[in-house]
JSON list of N, CA and C in Angstrom, two decimals:
[
{"chain": "M", "resi": 1, "resn": "MET", "atom": "N", "xyz": [-8.29, 22.05, 3.27]},
{"chain": "M", "resi": 1, "resn": "MET", "atom": "CA", "xyz": [-7.12, 22.63, 3.87]},
{"chain": "M", "resi": 1, "resn": "MET", "atom": "C", "xyz": [-7.12, 22.32, 5.36]},
{"chain": "M", "resi": 2, "resn": "SER", "atom": "N", "xyz": [-5.98, 22.03, 5.90]},
{"chain": "M", "resi": 2, "resn": "SER", "atom": "CA", "xyz": [-5.89, 21.64, 7.30]},
{"chain": "M", "resi": 2, "resn": "SER", "atom": "C", "xyz": [-5.69, 22.86, 8.20]},
{"chain": "M", "resi": 3, "resn": "ASP", "atom": "N", "xyz": [-6.35, 22.84, 9.35]},
{"chain": "M", "resi": 3, "resn": "ASP", "atom": "CA", "xyz": [-6.17, 23.90, 10.32]},
{"chain": "M", "resi": 3, "resn": "ASP", "atom": "C", "xyz": [-5.17, 23.51, 11.40]},
{"chain": "M", "resi": 4, "resn": "THR", "atom": "N", "xyz": [-4.54, 22.37, 11.24]},
{"chain": "M", "resi": 4, "resn": "THR", "atom": "CA", "xyz": [-3.60, 21.88, 12.21]},
{"chain": "M", "resi": 4, "resn": "THR", "atom": "C", "xyz": [-2.32, 22.71, 12.16]},
{"chain": "M", "resi": 5, "resn": "PRO", "atom": "N", "xyz": [-1.97, 23.35, 13.28]},
{"chain": "M", "resi": 5, "resn": "PRO", "atom": "CA", "xyz": [-0.73, 24.12, 13.27]},
{"chain": "M", "resi": 5, "resn": "PRO", "atom": "C", "xyz": [0.46, 23.18, 13.24]},
{"chain": "M", "resi": 6, "resn": "GLY", "atom": "N", "xyz": [1.42, 23.51, 12.47]},
{"chain": "M", "resi": 6, "resn": "GLY", "atom": "CA", "xyz": [2.62, 22.69, 12.37]},
{"chain": "M", "resi": 6, "resn": "GLY", "atom": "C", "xyz": [3.70, 23.47, 11.66]},
{"chain": "M", "resi": 7, "resn": "LYS", "atom": "N", "xyz": [4.85, 22.90, 11.59]},
{"chain": "M", "resi": 7, "resn": "LYS", "atom": "CA", "xyz": [5.95, 23.57, 10.94]},
{"chain": "M", "resi": 7, "resn": "LYS", "atom": "C", "xyz": [5.78, 23.49, 9.42]},
{"chain": "M", "resi": 8, "resn": "GLN", "atom": "N", "xyz": [5.80, 24.65, 8.77]},
{"chain": "M", "resi": 8, "resn": "GLN", "atom": "CA", "xyz": [5.66, 24.67, 7.32]},
{"chain": "M", "resi": 8, "resn": "GLN", "atom": "C", "xyz": [7.00, 24.33, 6.68]},
{"chain": "M", "resi": 9, "resn": "GLN", "atom": "N", "xyz": [6.94, 23.57, 5.61]},
{"chain": "M", "resi": 9, "resn": "GLN", "atom": "CA", "xyz": [8.13, 23.20, 4.87]},
{"chain": "M", "resi": 9, "resn": "GLN", "atom": "C", "xyz": [8.06, 23.82, 3.48]},
{"chain": "M", "resi": 10, "resn": "ASN", "atom": "N", "xyz": [9.16, 24.38, 3.05]},
{"chain": "M", "resi": 10, "resn": "ASN", "atom": "CA", "xyz": [9.22, 24.92, 1.70]},
{"chain": "M", "resi": 10, "resn": "ASN", "atom": "C", "xyz": [9.43, 23.79, 0.70]},
{"chain": "M", "resi": 11, "resn": "THR", "atom": "N", "xyz": [8.93, 24.00, -0.51]},
{"chain": "M", "resi": 11, "resn": "THR", "atom": "CA", "xyz": [9.13, 22.99, -1.55]},
{"chain": "M", "resi": 11, "resn": "THR", "atom": "C", "xyz": [10.56, 23.08, -2.07]},
{"chain": "M", "resi": 12, "resn": "ALA", "atom": "N", "xyz": [10.99, 22.03, -2.73]},
{"chain": "M", "resi": 12, "resn": "ALA", "atom": "CA", "xyz": [12.33, 22.01, -3.31]},
{"chain": "M", "resi": 12, "resn": "ALA", "atom": "C", "xyz": [12.46, 23.07, -4.40]},
{"chain": "M", "resi": 13, "resn": "ALA", "atom": "N", "xyz": [11.37, 23.30, -5.15]},
{"chain": "M", "resi": 13, "resn": "ALA", "atom": "CA", "xyz": [11.41, 24.32, -6.20]},
{"chain": "M", "resi": 13, "resn": "ALA", "atom": "C", "xyz": [11.58, 25.71, -5.61]},
{"chain": "M", "resi": 14, "resn": "PHE", "atom": "N", "xyz": [10.90, 25.99, -4.51]},
{"chain": "M", "resi": 14, "resn": "PHE", "atom": "CA", "xyz": [11.03, 27.30, -3.87]},
{"chain": "M", "resi": 14, "resn": "PHE", "atom": "C", "xyz": [12.44, 27.49, -3.34]},
{"chain": "M", "resi": 15, "resn": "TYR", "atom": "N", "xyz": [12.99, 26.46, -2.72]},
{"chain": "M", "resi": 15, "resn": "TYR", "atom": "CA", "xyz": [14.36, 26.52, -2.22]},
{"chain": "M", "resi": 15, "resn": "TYR", "atom": "C", "xyz": [15.34, 26.74, -3.37]},
{"chain": "M", "resi": 16, "resn": "GLY", "atom": "N", "xyz": [15.18, 26.00, -4.45]},
{"chain": "M", "resi": 16, "resn": "GLY", "atom": "CA", "xyz": [16.06, 26.15, -5.62]},
{"chain": "M", "resi": 16, "resn": "GLY", "atom": "C", "xyz": [15.97, 27.53, -6.22]},
{"chain": "M", "resi": 17, "resn": "GLN", "atom": "N", "xyz": [14.75, 28.07, -6.30]},
{"chain": "M", "resi": 17, "resn": "GLN", "atom": "CA", "xyz": [14.57, 29.42, -6.85]},
{"chain": "M", "resi": 17, "resn": "GLN", "atom": "C", "xyz": [15.25, 30.45, -5.96]},
{"chain": "M", "resi": 18, "resn": "ALA", "atom": "N", "xyz": [15.16, 30.29, -4.65]},
{"chain": "M", "resi": 18, "resn": "ALA", "atom": "CA", "xyz": [15.79, 31.23, -3.73]},
{"chain": "M", "resi": 18, "resn": "ALA", "atom": "C", "xyz": [17.31, 31.19, -3.86]},
{"chain": "M", "resi": 19, "resn": "VAL", "atom": "N", "xyz": [17.86, 29.99, -3.95]},
{"chain": "M", "resi": 19, "resn": "VAL", "atom": "CA", "xyz": [19.31, 29.84, -4.10]},
{"chain": "M", "resi": 19, "resn": "VAL", "atom": "C", "xyz": [19.78, 30.40, -5.43]},
{"chain": "M", "resi": 20, "resn": "ALA", "atom": "N", "xyz": [19.05, 30.10, -6.50]},
{"chain": "M", "resi": 20, "resn": "ALA", "atom": "CA", "xyz": [19.42, 30.60, -7.83]},
{"chain": "M", "resi": 20, "resn": "ALA", "atom": "C", "xyz": [19.33, 32.13, -7.88]},
{"chain": "M", "resi": 21, "resn": "SER", "atom": "N", "xyz": [18.30, 32.68, -7.29]},
{"chain": "M", "resi": 21, "resn": "SER", "atom": "CA", "xyz": [18.13, 34.13, -7.28]},
{"chain": "M", "resi": 21, "resn": "SER", "atom": "C", "xyz": [19.27, 34.80, -6.52]},
{"chain": "M", "resi": 22, "resn": "PHE", "atom": "N", "xyz": [19.65, 34.22, -5.39]},
{"chain": "M", "resi": 22, "resn": "PHE", "atom": "CA", "xyz": [20.77, 34.76, -4.63]},
{"chain": "M", "resi": 22, "resn": "PHE", "atom": "C", "xyz": [22.07, 34.68, -5.42]},
{"chain": "M", "resi": 23, "resn": "ALA", "atom": "N", "xyz": [22.31, 33.56, -6.07]},
{"chain": "M", "resi": 23, "resn": "ALA", "atom": "CA", "xyz": [23.53, 33.39, -6.87]},
{"chain": "M", "resi": 23, "resn": "ALA", "atom": "C", "xyz": [23.58, 34.37, -8.03]},
{"chain": "M", "resi": 24, "resn": "VAL", "atom": "N", "xyz": [22.47, 34.57, -8.73]},
{"chain": "M", "resi": 24, "resn": "VAL", "atom": "CA", "xyz": [22.43, 35.52, -9.85]},
{"chain": "M", "resi": 24, "resn": "VAL", "atom": "C", "xyz": [22.68, 36.94, -9.35]},
{"chain": "M", "resi": 25, "resn": "ALA", "atom": "N", "xyz": [22.06, 37.31, -8.23]},
{"chain": "M", "resi": 25, "resn": "ALA", "atom": "CA", "xyz": [22.24, 38.65, -7.69]},
{"chain": "M", "resi": 25, "resn": "ALA", "atom": "C", "xyz": [23.69, 38.89, -7.28]},
{"chain": "M", "resi": 26, "resn": "MET", "atom": "N", "xyz": [24.30, 37.92, -6.63]},
{"chain": "M", "resi": 26, "resn": "MET", "atom": "CA", "xyz": [25.71, 38.08, -6.22]},
{"chain": "M", "resi": 26, "resn": "MET", "atom": "C", "xyz": [26.63, 38.13, -7.43]},
{"chain": "M", "resi": 27, "resn": "ALA", "atom": "N", "xyz": [26.38, 37.29, -8.42]},
{"chain": "M", "resi": 27, "resn": "ALA", "atom": "CA", "xyz": [27.21, 37.30, -9.63]},
{"chain": "M", "resi": 27, "resn": "ALA", "atom": "C", "xyz": [27.07, 38.63, -10.38]},
{"chain": "M", "resi": 28, "resn": "ALA", "atom": "N", "xyz": [25.85, 39.12, -10.52]},
{"chain": "M", "resi": 28, "resn": "ALA", "atom": "CA", "xyz": [25.63, 40.39, -11.21]},
{"chain": "M", "resi": 28, "resn": "ALA", "atom": "C", "xyz": [26.31, 41.54, -10.47]},
{"chain": "M", "resi": 29, "resn": "THR", "atom": "N", "xyz": [26.25, 41.52, -9.16]},
{"chain": "M", "resi": 29, "resn": "THR", "atom": "CA", "xyz": [26.90, 42.56, -8.37]},
{"chain": "M", "resi": 29, "resn": "THR", "atom": "C", "xyz": [28.41, 42.48, -8.52]},
{"chain": "M", "resi": 30, "resn": "ALA", "atom": "N", "xyz": [28.95, 41.25, -8.49]},
{"chain": "M", "resi": 30, "resn": "ALA", "atom": "CA", "xyz": [30.40, 41.07, -8.64]},
{"chain": "M", "resi": 30, "resn": "ALA", "atom": "C", "xyz": [30.87, 41.55, -10.02]},
{"chain": "M", "resi": 31, "resn": "VAL", "atom": "N", "xyz": [30.14, 41.21, -11.06]},
{"chain": "M", "resi": 31, "resn": "VAL", "atom": "CA", "xyz": [30.50, 41.66, -12.42]},
{"chain": "M", "resi": 31, "resn": "VAL", "atom": "C", "xyz": [30.40, 43.18, -12.50]},
{"chain": "M", "resi": 32, "resn": "GLY", "atom": "N", "xyz": [29.35, 43.74, -11.92]},
{"chain": "M", "resi": 32, "resn": "GLY", "atom": "CA", "xyz": [29.20, 45.20, -11.94]},
{"chain": "M", "resi": 32, "resn": "GLY", "atom": "C", "xyz": [30.33, 45.91, -11.24]},
{"chain": "M", "resi": 33, "resn": "ILE", "atom": "N", "xyz": [30.74, 45.39, -10.08]},
{"chain": "M", "resi": 33, "resn": "ILE", "atom": "CA", "xyz": [31.86, 46.00, -9.36]},
{"chain": "M", "resi": 33, "resn": "ILE", "atom": "C", "xyz": [33.15, 45.83, -10.14]},
{"chain": "M", "resi": 34, "resn": "TYR", "atom": "N", "xyz": [33.35, 44.65, -10.74]},
{"chain": "M", "resi": 34, "resn": "TYR", "atom": "CA", "xyz": [34.57, 44.39, -11.52]},
{"chain": "M", "resi": 34, "resn": "TYR", "atom": "C", "xyz": [34.66, 45.30, -12.74]},
{"chain": "M", "resi": 35, "resn": "GLN", "atom": "N", "xyz": [33.55, 45.53, -13.41]},
{"chain": "M", "resi": 35, "resn": "GLN", "atom": "CA", "xyz": [33.53, 46.34, -14.62]},
{"chain": "M", "resi": 35, "resn": "GLN", "atom": "C", "xyz": [33.48, 47.84, -14.33]},
{"chain": "M", "resi": 36, "resn": "LEU", "atom": "N", "xyz": [33.32, 48.23, -13.08]},
{"chain": "M", "resi": 36, "resn": "LEU", "atom": "CA", "xyz": [33.21, 49.63, -12.71]},
{"chain": "M", "resi": 36, "resn": "LEU", "atom": "C", "xyz": [34.49, 50.38, -13.07]},
{"chain": "M", "resi": 37, "resn": "SER", "atom": "N", "xyz": [34.34, 51.51, -13.72]},
{"chain": "M", "resi": 37, "resn": "SER", "atom": "CA", "xyz": [35.54, 52.29, -14.09]},
{"chain": "M", "resi": 37, "resn": "SER", "atom": "C", "xyz": [35.92, 53.18, -12.92]},
{"chain": "M", "resi": 38, "resn": "ALA", "atom": "N", "xyz": [36.55, 52.55, -11.95]},
{"chain": "M", "resi": 38, "resn": "ALA", "atom": "CA", "xyz": [37.02, 53.26, -10.75]},
{"chain": "M", "resi": 38, "resn": "ALA", "atom": "C", "xyz": [38.32, 52.61, -10.30]},
{"chain": "M", "resi": 39, "resn": "ASP", "atom": "N", "xyz": [38.98, 53.27, -9.36]},
{"chain": "M", "resi": 39, "resn": "ASP", "atom": "CA", "xyz": [40.23, 52.72, -8.84]},
{"chain": "M", "resi": 39, "resn": "ASP", "atom": "C", "xyz": [39.96, 51.39, -8.13]},
{"chain": "M", "resi": 40, "resn": "ALA", "atom": "N", "xyz": [41.04, 50.60, -8.01]},
{"chain": "M", "resi": 40, "resn": "ALA", "atom": "CA", "xyz": [40.92, 49.28, -7.38]},
{"chain": "M", "resi": 40, "resn": "ALA", "atom": "C", "xyz": [40.43, 49.39, -5.93]},
{"chain": "M", "resi": 41, "resn": "TRP", "atom": "N", "xyz": [40.86, 50.42, -5.21]},
{"chain": "M", "resi": 41, "resn": "TRP", "atom": "CA", "xyz": [40.45, 50.54, -3.81]},
{"chain": "M", "resi": 41, "resn": "TRP", "atom": "C", "xyz": [38.94, 50.83, -3.70]},
{"chain": "M", "resi": 42, "resn": "VAL", "atom": "N", "xyz": [38.38, 51.54, -4.67]},
{"chain": "M", "resi": 42, "resn": "VAL", "atom": "CA", "xyz": [36.95, 51.81, -4.66]},
{"chain": "M", "resi": 42, "resn": "VAL", "atom": "C", "xyz": [36.18, 50.51, -4.92]},
{"chain": "M", "resi": 43, "resn": "ARG", "atom": "N", "xyz": [36.65, 49.74, -5.90]},
{"chain": "M", "resi": 43, "resn": "ARG", "atom": "CA", "xyz": [36.00, 48.46, -6.19]},
{"chain": "M", "resi": 43, "resn": "ARG", "atom": "C", "xyz": [36.13, 47.51, -5.00]},
{"chain": "M", "resi": 44, "resn": "GLY", "atom": "N", "xyz": [37.29, 47.50, -4.36]},
{"chain": "M", "resi": 44, "resn": "GLY", "atom": "CA", "xyz": [37.49, 46.66, -3.18]},
{"chain": "M", "resi": 44, "resn": "GLY", "atom": "C", "xyz": [36.57, 47.07, -2.03]},
{"chain": "M", "resi": 45, "resn": "PHE", "atom": "N", "xyz": [36.42, 48.38, -1.83]},
{"chain": "M", "resi": 45, "resn": "PHE", "atom": "CA", "xyz": [35.53, 48.87, -0.79]},
{"chain": "M", "resi": 45, "resn": "PHE", "atom": "C", "xyz": [34.09, 48.44, -1.06]},
{"chain": "M", "resi": 46, "resn": "LEU", "atom": "N", "xyz": [33.66, 48.57, -2.30]},
{"chain": "M", "resi": 46, "resn": "LEU", "atom": "CA", "xyz": [32.29, 48.17, -2.65]},
{"chain": "M", "resi": 46, "resn": "LEU", "atom": "C", "xyz": [32.10, 46.66, -2.47]},
{"chain": "M", "resi": 47, "resn": "ALA", "atom": "N", "xyz": [33.09, 45.87, -2.83]},
{"chain": "M", "resi": 47, "resn": "ALA", "atom": "CA", "xyz": [33.00, 44.41, -2.66]},
{"chain": "M", "resi": 47, "resn": "ALA", "atom": "C", "xyz": [32.89, 44.04, -1.18]},
{"chain": "M", "resi": 48, "resn": "ILE", "atom": "N", "xyz": [33.69, 44.66, -0.34]},
{"chain": "M", "resi": 48, "resn": "ILE", "atom": "CA", "xyz": [33.62, 44.38, 1.09]},
{"chain": "M", "resi": 48, "resn": "ILE", "atom": "C", "xyz": [32.27, 44.83, 1.65]},
{"chain": "M", "resi": 49, "resn": "ALA", "atom": "N", "xyz": [31.78, 45.97, 1.17]},
{"chain": "M", "resi": 49, "resn": "ALA", "atom": "CA", "xyz": [30.47, 46.47, 1.64]},
{"chain": "M", "resi": 49, "resn": "ALA", "atom": "C", "xyz": [29.36, 45.50, 1.26]},
{"chain": "M", "resi": 50, "resn": "VAL", "atom": "N", "xyz": [29.42, 44.93, 0.06]},
{"chain": "M", "resi": 50, "resn": "VAL", "atom": "CA", "xyz": [28.40, 43.96, -0.36]},
{"chain": "M", "resi": 50, "resn": "VAL", "atom": "C", "xyz": [28.48, 42.70, 0.50]},
{"chain": "M", "resi": 51, "resn": "LEU", "atom": "N", "xyz": [29.68, 42.22, 0.76]},
{"chain": "M", "resi": 51, "resn": "LEU", "atom": "CA", "xyz": [29.83, 41.03, 1.60]},
{"chain": "M", "resi": 51, "resn": "LEU", "atom": "C", "xyz": [29.31, 41.29, 3.02]},
{"chain": "M", "resi": 52, "resn": "TYR", "atom": "N", "xyz": [29.59, 42.47, 3.55]},
{"chain": "M", "resi": 52, "resn": "TYR", "atom": "CA", "xyz": [29.10, 42.82, 4.88]},
{"chain": "M", "resi": 52, "resn": "TYR", "atom": "C", "xyz": [27.57, 42.90, 4.90]},
{"chain": "M", "resi": 53, "resn": "LEU", "atom": "N", "xyz": [27.01, 43.47, 3.85]},
{"chain": "M", "resi": 53, "resn": "LEU", "atom": "CA", "xyz": [25.55, 43.56, 3.75]},
{"chain": "M", "resi": 53, "resn": "LEU", "atom": "C", "xyz": [24.92, 42.18, 3.69]},
{"chain": "M", "resi": 54, "resn": "VAL", "atom": "N", "xyz": [25.51, 41.27, 2.93]},
{"chain": "M", "resi": 54, "resn": "VAL", "atom": "CA", "xyz": [24.97, 39.91, 2.82]},
{"chain": "M", "resi": 54, "resn": "VAL", "atom": "C", "xyz": [25.04, 39.18, 4.15]},
{"chain": "M", "resi": 55, "resn": "THR", "atom": "N", "xyz": [26.19, 39.23, 4.82]},
{"chain": "M", "resi": 55, "resn": "THR", "atom": "CA", "xyz": [26.31, 38.52, 6.09]},
{"chain": "M", "resi": 55, "resn": "THR", "atom": "C", "xyz": [25.39, 39.10, 7.16]},
{"chain": "M", "resi": 56, "resn": "SER", "atom": "N", "xyz": [25.26, 40.43, 7.19]},
{"chain": "M", "resi": 56, "resn": "SER", "atom": "CA", "xyz": [24.36, 41.03, 8.19]},
{"chain": "M", "resi": 56, "resn": "SER", "atom": "C", "xyz": [22.90, 40.72, 7.85]},
{"chain": "M", "resi": 57, "resn": "SER", "atom": "N", "xyz": [22.57, 40.58, 6.58]},
{"chain": "M", "resi": 57, "resn": "SER", "atom": "CA", "xyz": [21.20, 40.21, 6.20]},
{"chain": "M", "resi": 57, "resn": "SER", "atom": "C", "xyz": [20.88, 38.78, 6.65]},
{"chain": "M", "resi": 58, "resn": "PHE", "atom": "N", "xyz": [21.83, 37.86, 6.47]},
{"chain": "M", "resi": 58, "resn": "PHE", "atom": "CA", "xyz": [21.63, 36.50, 6.95]},
{"chain": "M", "resi": 58, "resn": "PHE", "atom": "C", "xyz": [21.45, 36.47, 8.47]},
{"chain": "M", "resi": 59, "resn": "THR", "atom": "N", "xyz": [22.26, 37.25, 9.17]},
{"chain": "M", "resi": 59, "resn": "THR", "atom": "CA", "xyz": [22.15, 37.30, 10.63]},
{"chain": "M", "resi": 59, "resn": "THR", "atom": "C", "xyz": [20.80, 37.86, 11.06]},
{"chain": "M", "resi": 60, "resn": "LEU", "atom": "N", "xyz": [20.36, 38.94, 10.41]},
{"chain": "M", "resi": 60, "resn": "LEU", "atom": "CA", "xyz": [19.07, 39.53, 10.75]},
{"chain": "M", "resi": 60, "resn": "LEU", "atom": "C", "xyz": [17.93, 38.55, 10.48]},
{"chain": "M", "resi": 61, "resn": "ALA", "atom": "N", "xyz": [17.98, 37.85, 9.35]},
{"chain": "M", "resi": 61, "resn": "ALA", "atom": "CA", "xyz": [16.95, 36.86, 9.03]},
{"chain": "M", "resi": 61, "resn": "ALA", "atom": "C", "xyz": [16.91, 35.76, 10.08]},
{"chain": "M", "resi": 62, "resn": "LYS", "atom": "N", "xyz": [18.08, 35.31, 10.54]},
{"chain": "M", "resi": 62, "resn": "LYS", "atom": "CA", "xyz": [18.14, 34.26, 11.56]},
{"chain": "M", "resi": 62, "resn": "LYS", "atom": "C", "xyz": [17.58, 34.75, 12.88]},
{"chain": "M", "resi": 63, "resn": "VAL", "atom": "N", "xyz": [17.90, 35.97, 13.27]},
{"chain": "M", "resi": 63, "resn": "VAL", "atom": "CA", "xyz": [17.39, 36.52, 14.52]},
{"chain": "M", "resi": 63, "resn": "VAL", "atom": "C", "xyz": [15.87, 36.65, 14.47]},
{"chain": "M", "resi": 64, "resn": "ILE", "atom": "N", "xyz": [15.34, 37.12, 13.37]},
{"chain": "M", "resi": 64, "resn": "ILE", "atom": "CA", "xyz": [13.89, 37.26, 13.22]},
{"chain": "M", "resi": 64, "resn": "ILE", "atom": "C", "xyz": [13.23, 35.89, 13.26]},
{"chain": "M", "resi": 65, "resn": "ARG", "atom": "N", "xyz": [13.80, 34.91, 12.55]},
{"chain": "M", "resi": 65, "resn": "ARG", "atom": "CA", "xyz": [13.25, 33.55, 12.55]},
{"chain": "M", "resi": 65, "resn": "ARG", "atom": "C", "xyz": [13.27, 32.96, 13.95]},
{"chain": "M", "resi": 66, "resn": "ASP", "atom": "N", "xyz": [14.38, 33.13, 14.67]},
{"chain": "M", "resi": 66, "resn": "ASP", "atom": "CA", "xyz": [14.49, 32.59, 16.02]},
{"chain": "M", "resi": 66, "resn": "ASP", "atom": "C", "xyz": [13.47, 33.24, 16.96]},
{"chain": "M", "resi": 67, "resn": "ARG", "atom": "N", "xyz": [13.25, 34.54, 16.80]},
{"chain": "M", "resi": 67, "resn": "ARG", "atom": "CA", "xyz": [12.27, 35.23, 17.64]},
{"chain": "M", "resi": 67, "resn": "ARG", "atom": "C", "xyz": [10.87, 34.71, 17.35]},
{"chain": "M", "resi": 68, "resn": "GLN", "atom": "N", "xyz": [10.55, 34.51, 16.07]},
{"chain": "M", "resi": 68, "resn": "GLN", "atom": "CA", "xyz": [9.24, 34.00, 15.70]},
{"chain": "M", "resi": 68, "resn": "GLN", "atom": "C", "xyz": [9.06, 32.56, 16.18]},
{"chain": "M", "resi": 69, "resn": "ASP", "atom": "N", "xyz": [10.10, 31.75, 16.07]},
{"chain": "M", "resi": 69, "resn": "ASP", "atom": "CA", "xyz": [10.01, 30.37, 16.55]},
{"chain": "M", "resi": 69, "resn": "ASP", "atom": "C", "xyz": [9.81, 30.32, 18.06]},
{"chain": "M", "resi": 70, "resn": "GLY", "atom": "N", "xyz": [10.43, 31.24, 18.77]},
{"chain": "M", "resi": 70, "resn": "GLY", "atom": "CA", "xyz": [10.30, 31.28, 20.22]},
{"chain": "M", "resi": 70, "resn": "GLY", "atom": "C", "xyz": [8.93, 31.74, 20.66]},
{"chain": "M", "resi": 71, "resn": "ALA", "atom": "N", "xyz": [8.28, 32.60, 19.87]},
{"chain": "M", "resi": 71, "resn": "ALA", "atom": "CA", "xyz": [6.97, 33.14, 20.23]},
{"chain": "M", "resi": 71, "resn": "ALA", "atom": "C", "xyz": [5.84, 32.21, 19.81]},
{"chain": "M", "resi": 72, "resn": "ALA", "atom": "N", "xyz": [6.10, 31.33, 18.86]},
{"chain": "M", "resi": 72, "resn": "ALA", "atom": "CA", "xyz": [5.06, 30.44, 18.35]},
{"chain": "M", "resi": 72, "resn": "ALA", "atom": "C", "xyz": [4.79, 29.34, 19.36]},
{"chain": "M", "resi": 73, "resn": "PRO", "atom": "N", "xyz": [3.52, 29.03, 19.59]},
{"chain": "M", "resi": 73, "resn": "PRO", "atom": "CA", "xyz": [3.22, 27.93, 20.51]},
{"chain": "M", "resi": 73, "resn": "PRO", "atom": "C", "xyz": [3.65, 26.60, 19.89]},
{"chain": "M", "resi": 74, "resn": "SER", "atom": "N", "xyz": [4.20, 25.75, 20.72]},
{"chain": "M", "resi": 74, "resn": "SER", "atom": "CA", "xyz": [4.61, 24.45, 20.21]},
{"chain": "M", "resi": 74, "resn": "SER", "atom": "C", "xyz": [3.38, 23.57, 20.05]},
{"chain": "M", "resi": 75, "resn": "TYR", "atom": "N", "xyz": [3.45, 22.66, 19.12]},
{"chain": "M", "resi": 75, "resn": "TYR", "atom": "CA", "xyz": [2.33, 21.77, 18.83]},
{"chain": "M", "resi": 75, "resn": "TYR", "atom": "C", "xyz": [2.78, 20.35, 19.08]},
{"chain": "M", "resi": 76, "resn": "ALA", "atom": "N", "xyz": [2.18, 19.73, 20.06]},
{"chain": "M", "resi": 76, "resn": "ALA", "atom": "CA", "xyz": [2.47, 18.34, 20.36]},
{"chain": "M", "resi": 76, "resn": "ALA", "atom": "C", "xyz": [1.13, 17.61, 20.40]},
{"chain": "M", "resi": 77, "resn": "PRO", "atom": "N", "xyz": [0.74, 16.91, 19.33]},
{"chain": "M", "resi": 77, "resn": "PRO", "atom": "CA", "xyz": [-0.60, 16.32, 19.26]},
{"chain": "M", "resi": 77, "resn": "PRO", "atom": "C", "xyz": [-0.85, 15.22, 20.28]},
{"chain": "M", "resi": 78, "resn": "PHE", "atom": "N", "xyz": [0.18, 14.57, 20.77]},
{"chain": "M", "resi": 78, "resn": "PHE", "atom": "CA", "xyz": [-0.03, 13.45, 21.69]},
{"chain": "M", "resi": 78, "resn": "PHE", "atom": "C", "xyz": [0.32, 13.80, 23.13]},
{"chain": "M", "resi": 79, "resn": "GLU", "atom": "N", "xyz": [0.53, 15.09, 23.37]},
{"chain": "M", "resi": 79, "resn": "GLU", "atom": "CA", "xyz": [0.88, 15.52, 24.71]},
{"chain": "M", "resi": 79, "resn": "GLU", "atom": "C", "xyz": [-0.40, 15.68, 25.55]},
{"chain": "M", "resi": 80, "resn": "LYS", "atom": "N", "xyz": [-0.37, 15.20, 26.78]},
{"chain": "M", "resi": 80, "resn": "LYS", "atom": "CA", "xyz": [-1.51, 15.36, 27.68]},
{"chain": "M", "resi": 80, "resn": "LYS", "atom": "C", "xyz": [-1.52, 16.76, 28.25]},
{"chain": "M", "resi": 81, "resn": "HIS", "atom": "N", "xyz": [-2.72, 17.31, 28.37]},
{"chain": "M", "resi": 81, "resn": "HIS", "atom": "CA", "xyz": [-2.84, 18.66, 28.92]},
{"chain": "M", "resi": 81, "resn": "HIS", "atom": "C", "xyz": [-3.27, 18.62, 30.35]}
]
């Protein structure tokens, strides 16, 4: 195993699993809201709430990633010290 610090890359399988999991979760939530025995305004409110939750989750993940990237020391193997 290498001790060289560098940017980690996810595998294609991991990326595909993450995308598929997100798609299944969104589809299941959409079907659940659609099948809910409630007025249309209640279903609409829940749908908007889910969309807001998803977008704010993406934003939070990006902010956390950017903060971690900024705190991580850069690695330049050919840079003179």
